[in-house]
C-alpha atoms as a printed R data frame, in Angstrom:
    type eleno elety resid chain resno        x      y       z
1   ATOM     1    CA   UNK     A     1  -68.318 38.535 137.600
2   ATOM     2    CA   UNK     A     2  -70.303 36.163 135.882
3   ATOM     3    CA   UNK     A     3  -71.045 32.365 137.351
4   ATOM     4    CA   UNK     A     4  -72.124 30.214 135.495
5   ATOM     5    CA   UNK     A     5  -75.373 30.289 137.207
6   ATOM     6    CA   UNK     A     6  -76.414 33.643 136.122
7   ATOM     7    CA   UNK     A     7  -75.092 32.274 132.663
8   ATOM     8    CA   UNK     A     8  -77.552 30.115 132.990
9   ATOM     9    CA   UNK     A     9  -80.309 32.067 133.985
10  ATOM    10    CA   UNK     A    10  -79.427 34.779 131.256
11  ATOM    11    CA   UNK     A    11  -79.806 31.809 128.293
12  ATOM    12    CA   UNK     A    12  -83.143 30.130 129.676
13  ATOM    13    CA   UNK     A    13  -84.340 34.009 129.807
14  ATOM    14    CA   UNK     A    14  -83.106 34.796 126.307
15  ATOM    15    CA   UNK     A    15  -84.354 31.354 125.318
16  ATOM    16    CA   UNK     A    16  -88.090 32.065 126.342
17  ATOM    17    CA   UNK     A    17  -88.146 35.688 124.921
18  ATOM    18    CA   UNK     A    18  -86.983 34.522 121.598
19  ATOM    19    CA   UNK     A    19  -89.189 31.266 121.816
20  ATOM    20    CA   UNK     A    20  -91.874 33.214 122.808
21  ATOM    21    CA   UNK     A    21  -91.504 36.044 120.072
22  ATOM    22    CA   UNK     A    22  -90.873 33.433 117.134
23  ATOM    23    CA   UNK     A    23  -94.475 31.649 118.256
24  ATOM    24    CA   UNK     A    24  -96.295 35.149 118.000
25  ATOM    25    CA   UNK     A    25  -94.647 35.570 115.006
26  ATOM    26    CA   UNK     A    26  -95.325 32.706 113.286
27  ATOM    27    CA   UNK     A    27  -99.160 33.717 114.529
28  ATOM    28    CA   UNK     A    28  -99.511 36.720 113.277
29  ATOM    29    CA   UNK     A    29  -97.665 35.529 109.689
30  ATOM    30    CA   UNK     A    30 -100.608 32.988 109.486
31  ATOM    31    CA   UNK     A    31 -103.087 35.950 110.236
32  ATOM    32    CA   UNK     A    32 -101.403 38.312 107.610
33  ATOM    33    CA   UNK     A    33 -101.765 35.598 105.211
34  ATOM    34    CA   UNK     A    34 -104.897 35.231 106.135
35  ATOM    35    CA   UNK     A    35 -106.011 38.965 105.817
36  ATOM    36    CA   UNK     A    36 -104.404 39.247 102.268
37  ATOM    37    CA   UNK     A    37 -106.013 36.695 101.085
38  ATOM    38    CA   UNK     A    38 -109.400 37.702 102.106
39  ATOM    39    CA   UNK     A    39 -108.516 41.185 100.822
40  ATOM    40    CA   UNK     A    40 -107.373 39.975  97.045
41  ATOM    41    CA   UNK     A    41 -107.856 36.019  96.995
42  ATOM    42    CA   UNK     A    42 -105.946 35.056  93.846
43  ATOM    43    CA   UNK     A    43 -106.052 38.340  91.643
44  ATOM    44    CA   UNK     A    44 -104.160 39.970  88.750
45  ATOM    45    CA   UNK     A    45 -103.166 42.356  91.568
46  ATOM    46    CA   UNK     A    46 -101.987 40.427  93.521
47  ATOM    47    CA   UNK     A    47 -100.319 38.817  91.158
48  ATOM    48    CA   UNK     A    48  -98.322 41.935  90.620
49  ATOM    49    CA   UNK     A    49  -97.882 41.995  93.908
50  ATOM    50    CA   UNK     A    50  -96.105 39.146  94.819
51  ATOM    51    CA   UNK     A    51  -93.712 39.509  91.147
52  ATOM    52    CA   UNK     A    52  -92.724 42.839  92.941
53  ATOM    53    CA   UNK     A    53  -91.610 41.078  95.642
54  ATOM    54    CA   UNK     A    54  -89.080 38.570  94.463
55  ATOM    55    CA   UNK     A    55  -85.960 41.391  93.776
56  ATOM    56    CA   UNK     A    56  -86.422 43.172  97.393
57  ATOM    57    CA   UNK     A    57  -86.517 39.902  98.890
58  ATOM    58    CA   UNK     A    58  -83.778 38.236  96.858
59  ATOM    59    CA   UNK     A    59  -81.393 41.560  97.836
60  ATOM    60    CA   UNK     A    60  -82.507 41.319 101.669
61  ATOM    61    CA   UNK     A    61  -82.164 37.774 101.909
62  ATOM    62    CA   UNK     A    62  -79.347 37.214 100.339
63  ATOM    63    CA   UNK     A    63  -76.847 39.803 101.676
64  ATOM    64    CA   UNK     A    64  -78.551 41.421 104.392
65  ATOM    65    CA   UNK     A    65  -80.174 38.128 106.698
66  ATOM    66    CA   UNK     A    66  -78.272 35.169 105.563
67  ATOM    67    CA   UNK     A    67  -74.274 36.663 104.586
68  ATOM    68    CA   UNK     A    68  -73.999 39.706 107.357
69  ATOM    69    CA   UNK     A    69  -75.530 37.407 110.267
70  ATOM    70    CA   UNK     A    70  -73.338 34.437 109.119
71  ATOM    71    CA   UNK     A    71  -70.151 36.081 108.101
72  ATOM    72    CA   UNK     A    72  -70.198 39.959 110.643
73  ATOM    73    CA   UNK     A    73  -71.931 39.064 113.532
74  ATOM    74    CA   UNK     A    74  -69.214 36.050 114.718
75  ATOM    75    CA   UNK     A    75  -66.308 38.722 114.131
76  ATOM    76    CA   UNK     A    76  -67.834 41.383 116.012
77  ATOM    77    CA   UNK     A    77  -69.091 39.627 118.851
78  ATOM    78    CA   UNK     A    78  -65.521 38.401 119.127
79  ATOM    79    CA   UNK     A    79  -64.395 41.584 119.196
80  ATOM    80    CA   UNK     A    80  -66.922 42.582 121.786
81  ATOM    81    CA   UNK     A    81  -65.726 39.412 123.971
82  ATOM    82    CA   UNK     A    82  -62.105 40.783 123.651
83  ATOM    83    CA   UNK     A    83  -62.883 43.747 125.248
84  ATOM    84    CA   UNK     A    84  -62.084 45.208 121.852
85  ATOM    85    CA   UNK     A    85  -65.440 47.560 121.541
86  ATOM    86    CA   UNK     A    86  -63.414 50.615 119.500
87  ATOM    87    CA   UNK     A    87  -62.643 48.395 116.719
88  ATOM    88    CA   UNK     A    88  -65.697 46.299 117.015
89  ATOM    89    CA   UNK     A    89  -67.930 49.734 116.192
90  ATOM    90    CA   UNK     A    90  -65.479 50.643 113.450
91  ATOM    91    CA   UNK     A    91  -65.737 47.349 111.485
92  ATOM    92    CA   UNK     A    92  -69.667 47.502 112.171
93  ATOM    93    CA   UNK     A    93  -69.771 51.194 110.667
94  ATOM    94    CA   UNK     A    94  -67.739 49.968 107.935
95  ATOM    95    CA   UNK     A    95  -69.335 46.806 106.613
96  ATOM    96    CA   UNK     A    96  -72.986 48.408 106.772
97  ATOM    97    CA   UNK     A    97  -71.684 51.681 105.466
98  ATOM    98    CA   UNK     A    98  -70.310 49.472 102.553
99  ATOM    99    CA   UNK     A    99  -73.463 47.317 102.244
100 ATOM   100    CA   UNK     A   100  -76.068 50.204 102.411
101 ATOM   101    CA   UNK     A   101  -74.385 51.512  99.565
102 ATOM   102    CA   UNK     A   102  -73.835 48.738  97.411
103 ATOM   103    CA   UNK     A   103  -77.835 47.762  98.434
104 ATOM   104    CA   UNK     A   104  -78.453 51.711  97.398
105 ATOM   105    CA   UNK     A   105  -76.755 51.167  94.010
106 ATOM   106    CA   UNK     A   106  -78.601 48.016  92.939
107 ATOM   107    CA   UNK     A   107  -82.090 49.370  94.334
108 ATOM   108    CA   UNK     A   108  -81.426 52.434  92.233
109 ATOM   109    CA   UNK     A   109  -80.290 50.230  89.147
110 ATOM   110    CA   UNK     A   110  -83.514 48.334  89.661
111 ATOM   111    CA   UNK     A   111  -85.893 51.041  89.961
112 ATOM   112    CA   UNK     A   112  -84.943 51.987  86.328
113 ATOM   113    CA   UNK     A   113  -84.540 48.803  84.750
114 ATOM   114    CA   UNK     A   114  -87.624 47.472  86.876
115 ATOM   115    CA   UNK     A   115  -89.996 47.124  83.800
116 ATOM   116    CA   UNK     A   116  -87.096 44.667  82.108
117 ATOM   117    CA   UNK     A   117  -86.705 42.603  85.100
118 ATOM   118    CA   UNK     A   118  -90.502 41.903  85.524
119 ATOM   119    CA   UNK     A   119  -90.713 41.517  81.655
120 ATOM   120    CA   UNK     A   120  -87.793 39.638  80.660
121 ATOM   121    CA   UNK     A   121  -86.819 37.565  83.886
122 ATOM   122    CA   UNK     A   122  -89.449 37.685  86.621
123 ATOM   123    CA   UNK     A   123  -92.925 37.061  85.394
124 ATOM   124    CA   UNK     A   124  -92.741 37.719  81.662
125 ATOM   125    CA   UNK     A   125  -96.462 35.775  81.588
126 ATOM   126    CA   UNK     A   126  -98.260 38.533  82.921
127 ATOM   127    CA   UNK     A   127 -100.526 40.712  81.073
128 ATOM   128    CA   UNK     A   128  -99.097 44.274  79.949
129 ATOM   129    CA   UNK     A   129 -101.067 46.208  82.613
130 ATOM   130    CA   UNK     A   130 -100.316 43.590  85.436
131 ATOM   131    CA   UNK     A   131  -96.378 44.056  84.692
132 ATOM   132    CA   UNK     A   132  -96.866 47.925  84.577
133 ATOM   133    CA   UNK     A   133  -98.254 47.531  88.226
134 ATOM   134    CA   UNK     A   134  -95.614 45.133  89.348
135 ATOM   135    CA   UNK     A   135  -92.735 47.164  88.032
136 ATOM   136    CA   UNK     A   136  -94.962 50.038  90.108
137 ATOM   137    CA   UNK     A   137  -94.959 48.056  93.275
138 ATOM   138    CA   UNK     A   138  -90.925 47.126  92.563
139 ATOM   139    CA   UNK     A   139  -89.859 50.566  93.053
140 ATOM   140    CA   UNK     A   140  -92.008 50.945  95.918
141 ATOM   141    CA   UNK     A   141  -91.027 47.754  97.559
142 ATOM   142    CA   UNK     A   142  -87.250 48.542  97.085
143 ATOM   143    CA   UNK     A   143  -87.369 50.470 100.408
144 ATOM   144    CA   UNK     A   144  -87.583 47.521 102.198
145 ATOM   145    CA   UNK     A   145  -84.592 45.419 101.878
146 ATOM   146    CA   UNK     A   146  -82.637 48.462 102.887
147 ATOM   147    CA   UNK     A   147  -84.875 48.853 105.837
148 ATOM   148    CA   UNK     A   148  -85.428 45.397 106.443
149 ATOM   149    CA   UNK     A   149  -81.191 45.211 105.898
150 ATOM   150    CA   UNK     A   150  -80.424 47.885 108.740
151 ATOM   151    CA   UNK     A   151  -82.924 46.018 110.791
152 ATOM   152    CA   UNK     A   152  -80.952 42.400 110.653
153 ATOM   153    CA   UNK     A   153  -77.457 44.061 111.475
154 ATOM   154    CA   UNK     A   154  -79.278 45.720 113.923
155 ATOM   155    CA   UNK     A   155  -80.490 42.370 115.609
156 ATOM   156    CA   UNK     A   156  -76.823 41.089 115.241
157 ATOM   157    CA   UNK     A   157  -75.317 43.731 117.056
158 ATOM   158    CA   UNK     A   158  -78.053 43.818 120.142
159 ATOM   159    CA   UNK     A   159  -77.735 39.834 120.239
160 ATOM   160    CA   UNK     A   160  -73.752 39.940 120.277
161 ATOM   161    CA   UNK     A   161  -74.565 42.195 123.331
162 ATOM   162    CA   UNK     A   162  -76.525 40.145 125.234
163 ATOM   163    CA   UNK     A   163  -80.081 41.793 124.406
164 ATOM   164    CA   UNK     A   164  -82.463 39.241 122.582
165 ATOM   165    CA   UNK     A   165  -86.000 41.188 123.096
166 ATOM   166    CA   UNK     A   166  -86.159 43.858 121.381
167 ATOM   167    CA   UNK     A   167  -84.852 41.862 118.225
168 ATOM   168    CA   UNK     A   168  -86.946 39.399 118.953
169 ATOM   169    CA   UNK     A   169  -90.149 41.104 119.105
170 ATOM   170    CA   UNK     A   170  -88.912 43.662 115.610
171 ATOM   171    CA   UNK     A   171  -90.581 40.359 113.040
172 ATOM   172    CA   UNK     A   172  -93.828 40.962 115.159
173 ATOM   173    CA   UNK     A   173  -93.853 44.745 114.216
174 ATOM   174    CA   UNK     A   174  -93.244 44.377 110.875
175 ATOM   175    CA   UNK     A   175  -96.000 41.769 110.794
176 ATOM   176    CA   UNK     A   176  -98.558 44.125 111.875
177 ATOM   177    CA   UNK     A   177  -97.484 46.689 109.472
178 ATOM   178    CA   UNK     A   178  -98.354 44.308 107.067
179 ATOM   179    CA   UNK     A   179 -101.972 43.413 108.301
180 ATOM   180    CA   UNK     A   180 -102.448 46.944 108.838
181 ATOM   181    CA   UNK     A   181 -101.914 47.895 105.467
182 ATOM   182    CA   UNK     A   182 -103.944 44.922 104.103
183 ATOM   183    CA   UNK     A   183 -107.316 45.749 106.689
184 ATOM   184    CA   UNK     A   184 -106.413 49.758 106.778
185 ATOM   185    CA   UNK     A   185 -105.292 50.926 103.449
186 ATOM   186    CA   UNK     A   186 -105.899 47.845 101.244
187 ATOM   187    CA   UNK     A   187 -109.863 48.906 101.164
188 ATOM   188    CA   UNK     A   188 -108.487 52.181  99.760
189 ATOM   189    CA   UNK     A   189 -105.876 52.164  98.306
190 ATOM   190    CA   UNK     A   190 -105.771 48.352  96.897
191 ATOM   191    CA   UNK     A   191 -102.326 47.133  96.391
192 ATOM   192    CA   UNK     A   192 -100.559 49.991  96.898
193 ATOM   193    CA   UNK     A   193 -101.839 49.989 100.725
194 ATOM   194    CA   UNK     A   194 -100.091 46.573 100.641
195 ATOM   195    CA   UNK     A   195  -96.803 47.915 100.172
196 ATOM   196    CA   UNK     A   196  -97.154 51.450 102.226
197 ATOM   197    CA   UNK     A   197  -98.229 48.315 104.871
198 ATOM   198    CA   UNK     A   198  -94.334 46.622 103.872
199 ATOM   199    CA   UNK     A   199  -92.818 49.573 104.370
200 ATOM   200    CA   UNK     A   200  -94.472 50.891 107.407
201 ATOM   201    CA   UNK     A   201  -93.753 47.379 108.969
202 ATOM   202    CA   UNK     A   202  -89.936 47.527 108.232
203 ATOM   203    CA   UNK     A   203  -89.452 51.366 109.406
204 ATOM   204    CA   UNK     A   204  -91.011 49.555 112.549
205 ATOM   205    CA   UNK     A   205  -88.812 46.353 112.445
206 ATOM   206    CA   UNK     A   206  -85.487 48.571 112.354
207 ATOM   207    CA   UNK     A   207  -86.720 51.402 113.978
208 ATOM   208    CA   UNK     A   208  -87.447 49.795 117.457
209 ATOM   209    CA   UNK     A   209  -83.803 48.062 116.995
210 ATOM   210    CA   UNK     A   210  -82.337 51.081 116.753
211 ATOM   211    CA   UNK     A   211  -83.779 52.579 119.631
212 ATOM   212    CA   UNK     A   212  -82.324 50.129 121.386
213 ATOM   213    CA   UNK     A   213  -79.108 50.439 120.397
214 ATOM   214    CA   UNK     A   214  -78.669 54.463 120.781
215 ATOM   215    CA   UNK     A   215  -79.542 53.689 124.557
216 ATOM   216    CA   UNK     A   216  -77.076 50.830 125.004
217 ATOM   217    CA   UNK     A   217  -74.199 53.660 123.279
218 ATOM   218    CA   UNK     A   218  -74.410 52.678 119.762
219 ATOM   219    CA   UNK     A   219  -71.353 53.858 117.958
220 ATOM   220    CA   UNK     A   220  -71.952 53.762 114.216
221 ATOM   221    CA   UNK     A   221  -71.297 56.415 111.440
222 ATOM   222    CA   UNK     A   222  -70.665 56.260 108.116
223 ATOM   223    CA   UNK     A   223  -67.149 55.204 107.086
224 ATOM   224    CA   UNK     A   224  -65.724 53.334 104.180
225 ATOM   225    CA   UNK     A   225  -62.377 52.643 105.781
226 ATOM   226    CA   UNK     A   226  -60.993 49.147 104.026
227 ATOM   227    CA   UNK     A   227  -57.901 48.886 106.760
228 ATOM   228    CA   UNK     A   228  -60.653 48.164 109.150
229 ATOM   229    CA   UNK     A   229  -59.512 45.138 111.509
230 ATOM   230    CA   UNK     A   230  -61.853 42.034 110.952
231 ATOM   231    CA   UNK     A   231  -62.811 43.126 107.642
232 ATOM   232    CA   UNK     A   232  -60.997 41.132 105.624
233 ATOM   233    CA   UNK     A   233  -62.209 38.131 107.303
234 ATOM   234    CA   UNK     A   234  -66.231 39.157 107.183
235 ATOM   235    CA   UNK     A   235  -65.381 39.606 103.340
236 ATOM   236    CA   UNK     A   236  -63.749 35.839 103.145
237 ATOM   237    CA   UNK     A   237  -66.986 34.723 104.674
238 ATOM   238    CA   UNK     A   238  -69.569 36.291 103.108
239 ATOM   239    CA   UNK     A   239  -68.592 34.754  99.452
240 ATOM   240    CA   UNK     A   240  -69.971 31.864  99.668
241 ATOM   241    CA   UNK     A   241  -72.969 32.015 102.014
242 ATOM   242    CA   UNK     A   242  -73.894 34.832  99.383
243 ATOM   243    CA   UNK     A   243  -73.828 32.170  96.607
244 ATOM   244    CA   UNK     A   244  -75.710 29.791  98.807
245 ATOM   245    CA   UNK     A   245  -78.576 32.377  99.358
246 ATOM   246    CA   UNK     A   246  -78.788 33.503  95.618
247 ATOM   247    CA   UNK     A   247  -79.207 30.083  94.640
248 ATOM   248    CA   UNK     A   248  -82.331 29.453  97.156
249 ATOM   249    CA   UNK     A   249  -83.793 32.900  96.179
250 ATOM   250    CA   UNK     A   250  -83.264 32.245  92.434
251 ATOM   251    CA   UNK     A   251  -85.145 29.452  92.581
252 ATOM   252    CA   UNK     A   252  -88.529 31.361  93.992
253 ATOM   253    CA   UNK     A   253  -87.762 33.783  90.870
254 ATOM   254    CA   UNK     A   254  -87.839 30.603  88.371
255 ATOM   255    CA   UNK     A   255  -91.127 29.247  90.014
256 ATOM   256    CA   UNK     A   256  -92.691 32.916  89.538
257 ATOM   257    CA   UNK     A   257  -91.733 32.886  86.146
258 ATOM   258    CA   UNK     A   258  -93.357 29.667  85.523
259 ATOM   259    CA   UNK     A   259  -96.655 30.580  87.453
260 ATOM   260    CA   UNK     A   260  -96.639 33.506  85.090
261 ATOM   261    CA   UNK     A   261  -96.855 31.375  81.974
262 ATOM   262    CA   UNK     A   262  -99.372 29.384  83.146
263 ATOM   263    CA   UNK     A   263 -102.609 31.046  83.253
264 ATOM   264    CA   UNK     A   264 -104.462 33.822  85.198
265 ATOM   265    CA   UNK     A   265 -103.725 34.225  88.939
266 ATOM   266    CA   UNK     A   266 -101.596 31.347  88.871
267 ATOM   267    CA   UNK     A   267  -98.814 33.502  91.263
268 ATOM   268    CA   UNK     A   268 -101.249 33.819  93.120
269 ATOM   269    CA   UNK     A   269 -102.190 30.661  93.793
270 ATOM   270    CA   UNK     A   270  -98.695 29.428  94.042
271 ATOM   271    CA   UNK     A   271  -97.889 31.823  96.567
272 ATOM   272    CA   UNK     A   272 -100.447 30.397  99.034
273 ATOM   273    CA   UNK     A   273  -99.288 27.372  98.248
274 ATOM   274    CA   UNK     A   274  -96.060 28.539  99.840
């Protein structure tokens, strides 16, 4: 039975892991910022770079971290609460099944149309050979929100369960796959390094999640059943905090644009600035 004492004690523990975790975080952001820019300053490639970044981030950000955390992770953790754990596992199977493949189906649309969406929409100021490399670095870089998306249900479902460390620590992880790939591969492999360092930091970030979850009797599969319980209502709530997100992202898209227009390295710059 649970008193409200050991209540207590279980949110001033889960309260110090996450603190704790967000403040080495935030550290080791400020040190990855701090390696890249040693490693490229404000360059055409990075540049490229950070114009690759803008459609994986828009696609994890918008449905992946902000809709499925705001609109899932309340119905199954009610679910959970009710004792209800066979549907709860069947709803989560269903809504990432349906979001890995609607995620696969746009990264695969934007791999081939990635040239037009640098060119036409993204940073259609950069020099020819700069948006050659960025469209380069797009299809590279599309891994991510996928990983990066499995990652944040992930955290969802160990949180809904009680377990904050392990999703707590997974932003650290993919941190230092990011400075590694700036201070290990960057020196060889320039900008590409960057983004085997993005990847290698969000294989990390869901990875250790998962692990996690397999030993607490994690019950996905793959299933597109619609008559799933709940999933009408995560649908209902995911409209709008979707538009929400897309029109915060968008805006990073317009600035990029701009920056593009304006003069060398000027993406650069405004990154930082960021």
């Amino acid at each position: 039975m649970v008193t409200p004492a050991s209540r207590g004690s279980s949110v001033a523990r889960n309260a110090a892991i996450v603190g704790a975790a967000f403040i080495l975080s935030r550290i080791l952001g400020l040190v990855r910022e701090i390696v890249i820019a040693a490693q490229f300053g404000t360059s055409a490639d990075y540049d490229a770079y950070v114009a690759a970044f803008r459609v994986p981030d828009l696609l994890f950000l918008v449905v992946m971290s902000g809709a499925f955390g705001s609109a899932f992770i309340p119905v199954f953790g009610g679910m959970l609460a009710r004792q209800d754990s066979a549907n709860a596992w069947r709803l989560a199977s269903s809504i990432l099944s349906y979001t890995l493949v609607i995620l696969g189906v746009v990264a695969l649309v934007t791999m081939l149309l990635a040239n037009q969406f640098i060119n036409w929409f993204i940073a259609p100021g950069l020099a020819p050979e700069q948006a050659e490399l960025a469209a380069r670095l797009t299809r590279i870089l599309l891994l991510s929100p996928l990983l990066l998306g499995l990652g944040a249900a992930f955290k969802g479902m160990l949180e809904a369960q009680d377990q904050f460390a392990l999703s707590a620590y997974a932003p650290v992880f993919y941190n230092i796959g990011i400075v590694v790939g700036a201070v290990v591969l960057a020196p060889t492999w320039g900008v590409y390094g960057l983004a085997a360092g993005v990847i290698a930091g969000a294989v990390m970030h869901a990875g250790i999640q998962a692990v996690g979850l397999w030993r607490g009797g994690m019950r996905l599969r793959f299933s597109l059943d619609r008559h799933v319980p709940g999933l009408a209502t995560v649908l209902r709530l995911m409209g709008p905090r979707i538009l929400g997100q897309a029109a915060f992202q968008v805006n990073f898209i317009v600035l990029t644009n701009f920056a593009s227009r304006i003069g060398d390295n000027s993406v650069s710059a405004l990154n930082y600035a960021f």
